[in-house]
């Protein structure tokens, strides 16, 4: 699949861009090819697929190593969710409601580009916005979100890069008349250089002391009271870290190989009220062999650190919005 390159406003792909149309424009452009956005001033770039509004790559410069991991066996033809990059999860993470698919429907449908939303500015970076209305989500529906649902919503995803940082904002507006409960999460895969994901000296997560831990492998629940970083050892890691007390935003350091770190910050609000942000740490290790779209040995090359609104999330009332943002900075 060839990528469409957009390094500045394009009068063909974004006809109204020359009129300084803002990213909240309601005009949409439909396309199925991936789009590459480049920030001219820094030469940083990212690629996003309309299928799932899925970011598959981000680099701080042409010669810099990729920030994100993408499976060599990822399916990129729109027949299944893409393995790697940043999958979007809503209205559930995992499958607490078995009546509709795991992680919801955002990653299984084609989104539309908000026409005129692509920008490239020396000071403010470069980016794009995409949108998906529930009526256009034809796959991965079911249960209370089936075709006869009483709910309605519009989902928007905005991406901005500026050199060594990338900002992702997922917004859902309840455009119906009924409130609904939900979860949302950015299932971010980071590339670990030199295949060192199981080397805890260079691949780790710091900043989760004091969080309640739910271990999805062992079934254990406990409070992380250790100053030691979270590391991947010799078997699958799948843990949810839930903030306790007054903690709201997520603020962690992710080691992604020798000499590489990511500063990750995330925050969310429902109708303007801050909601606690959880963090998920995942690496499949031995389970990789049973995943058709994941190389058997590629667990050595990645770590997922996934911010999400998972616990104590208020329902989204009619006419209200939830906004969830993560900022990734390479240092």
mmCIF file of N, CA and C in Angstrom, residues 53 56 69 71 101 104 106 123 131 158 173 175 196 203 222 224 230 241 249 251 253 278-279 284 289 312 327-328:
data_model
loop_
_atom_site.group_PDB
_atom_site.id
_atom_site.type_symbol
_atom_site.label_atom_id
_atom_site.label_comp_id
_atom_site.label_asym_id
_atom_site.label_seq_id
_atom_site.Cartn_x
_atom_site.Cartn_y
_atom_site.Cartn_z
ATOM 1 N N UNK A 53 -7.943 4.923 11.831
ATOM 2 C CA UNK A 53 -7.195 6.150 12.169
ATOM 3 C C UNK A 53 -5.921 5.747 12.898
ATOM 4 N N UNK A 56 0.926 4.233 12.232
ATOM 5 C CA UNK A 56 1.807 3.079 12.102
ATOM 6 C C UNK A 56 3.278 3.440 12.230
ATOM 7 N N UNK A 69 6.638 0.556 17.152
ATOM 8 C CA UNK A 69 6.834 -0.792 16.627
ATOM 9 C C UNK A 69 5.662 -1.150 15.716
ATOM 10 N N UNK A 71 4.482 -4.683 13.597
ATOM 11 C CA UNK A 71 4.794 -6.079 13.316
ATOM 12 C C UNK A 71 5.117 -6.277 11.843
ATOM 13 N N UNK A 101 -17.015 -7.006 19.877
ATOM 14 C CA UNK A 101 -15.609 -7.411 19.792
ATOM 15 C C UNK A 101 -14.675 -6.697 20.765
ATOM 16 N N UNK A 104 -13.542 -2.810 20.991
ATOM 17 C CA UNK A 104 -14.515 -1.938 20.354
ATOM 18 C C UNK A 104 -14.356 -1.823 18.851
ATOM 19 N N UNK A 106 -13.386 1.214 16.889
ATOM 20 C CA UNK A 106 -12.634 2.286 16.236
ATOM 21 C C UNK A 106 -11.554 1.762 15.302
ATOM 22 N N UNK A 123 6.415 26.723 13.914
ATOM 23 C CA UNK A 123 6.393 26.774 15.377
ATOM 24 C C UNK A 123 5.485 25.719 15.991
ATOM 25 N N UNK A 131 -12.120 11.565 11.497
ATOM 26 C CA UNK A 131 -13.410 11.467 12.187
ATOM 27 C C UNK A 131 -14.149 10.205 11.758
ATOM 28 N N UNK A 158 -7.057 13.518 16.601
ATOM 29 C CA UNK A 158 -6.147 14.555 16.117
ATOM 30 C C UNK A 158 -4.711 14.171 16.461
ATOM 31 N N UNK A 173 -17.892 12.472 21.131
ATOM 32 C CA UNK A 173 -19.048 13.305 21.484
ATOM 33 C C UNK A 173 -20.304 12.449 21.428
ATOM 34 N N UNK A 175 -23.677 12.217 20.547
ATOM 35 C CA UNK A 175 -24.598 12.967 19.698
ATOM 36 C C UNK A 175 -26.017 12.403 19.755
ATOM 37 N N UNK A 196 16.177 -5.624 22.653
ATOM 38 C CA UNK A 196 16.485 -5.726 24.072
ATOM 39 C C UNK A 196 15.278 -5.535 24.992
ATOM 40 N N UNK A 203 15.107 -1.514 28.997
ATOM 41 C CA UNK A 203 13.674 -1.523 28.660
ATOM 42 C C UNK A 203 12.889 -1.633 29.951
ATOM 43 N N UNK A 222 -2.740 -6.172 43.635
ATOM 44 C CA UNK A 222 -1.914 -5.673 44.727
ATOM 45 C C UNK A 222 -1.564 -4.219 44.445
ATOM 46 N N UNK A 224 1.460 -1.547 43.922
ATOM 47 C CA UNK A 224 2.882 -1.473 43.601
ATOM 48 C C UNK A 224 3.550 -0.465 44.533
ATOM 49 N N UNK A 230 9.268 -1.182 36.242
ATOM 50 C CA UNK A 230 8.566 -2.343 35.704
ATOM 51 C C UNK A 230 9.374 -2.861 34.522
ATOM 52 N N UNK A 241 -2.391 -0.843 35.591
ATOM 53 C CA UNK A 241 -1.992 -0.019 36.726
ATOM 54 C C UNK A 241 -3.013 1.102 36.876
ATOM 55 N N UNK A 249 -3.519 12.352 36.234
ATOM 56 C CA UNK A 249 -2.805 12.131 34.977
ATOM 57 C C UNK A 249 -1.746 11.058 35.107
ATOM 58 N N UNK A 251 2.087 9.909 34.156
ATOM 59 C CA UNK A 251 3.364 10.553 33.860
ATOM 60 C C UNK A 251 4.465 9.520 34.094
ATOM 61 N N UNK A 253 8.152 7.254 32.491
ATOM 62 C CA UNK A 253 9.317 7.177 31.611
ATOM 63 C C UNK A 253 9.401 5.750 31.092
ATOM 64 N N UNK A 278 -5.375 5.317 33.770
ATOM 65 C CA UNK A 278 -4.673 4.072 34.057
ATOM 66 C C UNK A 278 -3.579 3.845 33.018
ATOM 67 N N UNK A 279 -2.687 2.906 33.326
ATOM 68 C CA UNK A 279 -1.651 2.519 32.377
ATOM 69 C C UNK A 279 -1.572 1.004 32.271
ATOM 70 N N UNK A 284 3.753 -9.859 24.853
ATOM 71 C CA UNK A 284 3.223 -11.213 24.788
ATOM 72 C C UNK A 284 4.245 -12.317 25.044
ATOM 73 N N UNK A 289 3.948 -16.639 19.631
ATOM 74 C CA UNK A 289 3.919 -17.752 18.683
ATOM 75 C C UNK A 289 2.509 -18.119 18.244
ATOM 76 N N UNK A 312 -13.454 4.143 37.222
ATOM 77 C CA UNK A 312 -14.101 5.354 37.770
ATOM 78 C C UNK A 312 -14.372 6.381 36.680
ATOM 79 N N UNK A 327 0.843 12.586 25.264
ATOM 80 C CA UNK A 327 1.986 13.290 24.667
ATOM 81 C C UNK A 327 3.197 12.389 24.826
ATOM 82 N N UNK A 328 3.831 12.066 23.709
ATOM 83 C CA UNK A 328 5.015 11.218 23.657
ATOM 84 C C UNK A 328 6.209 12.103 23.295
#
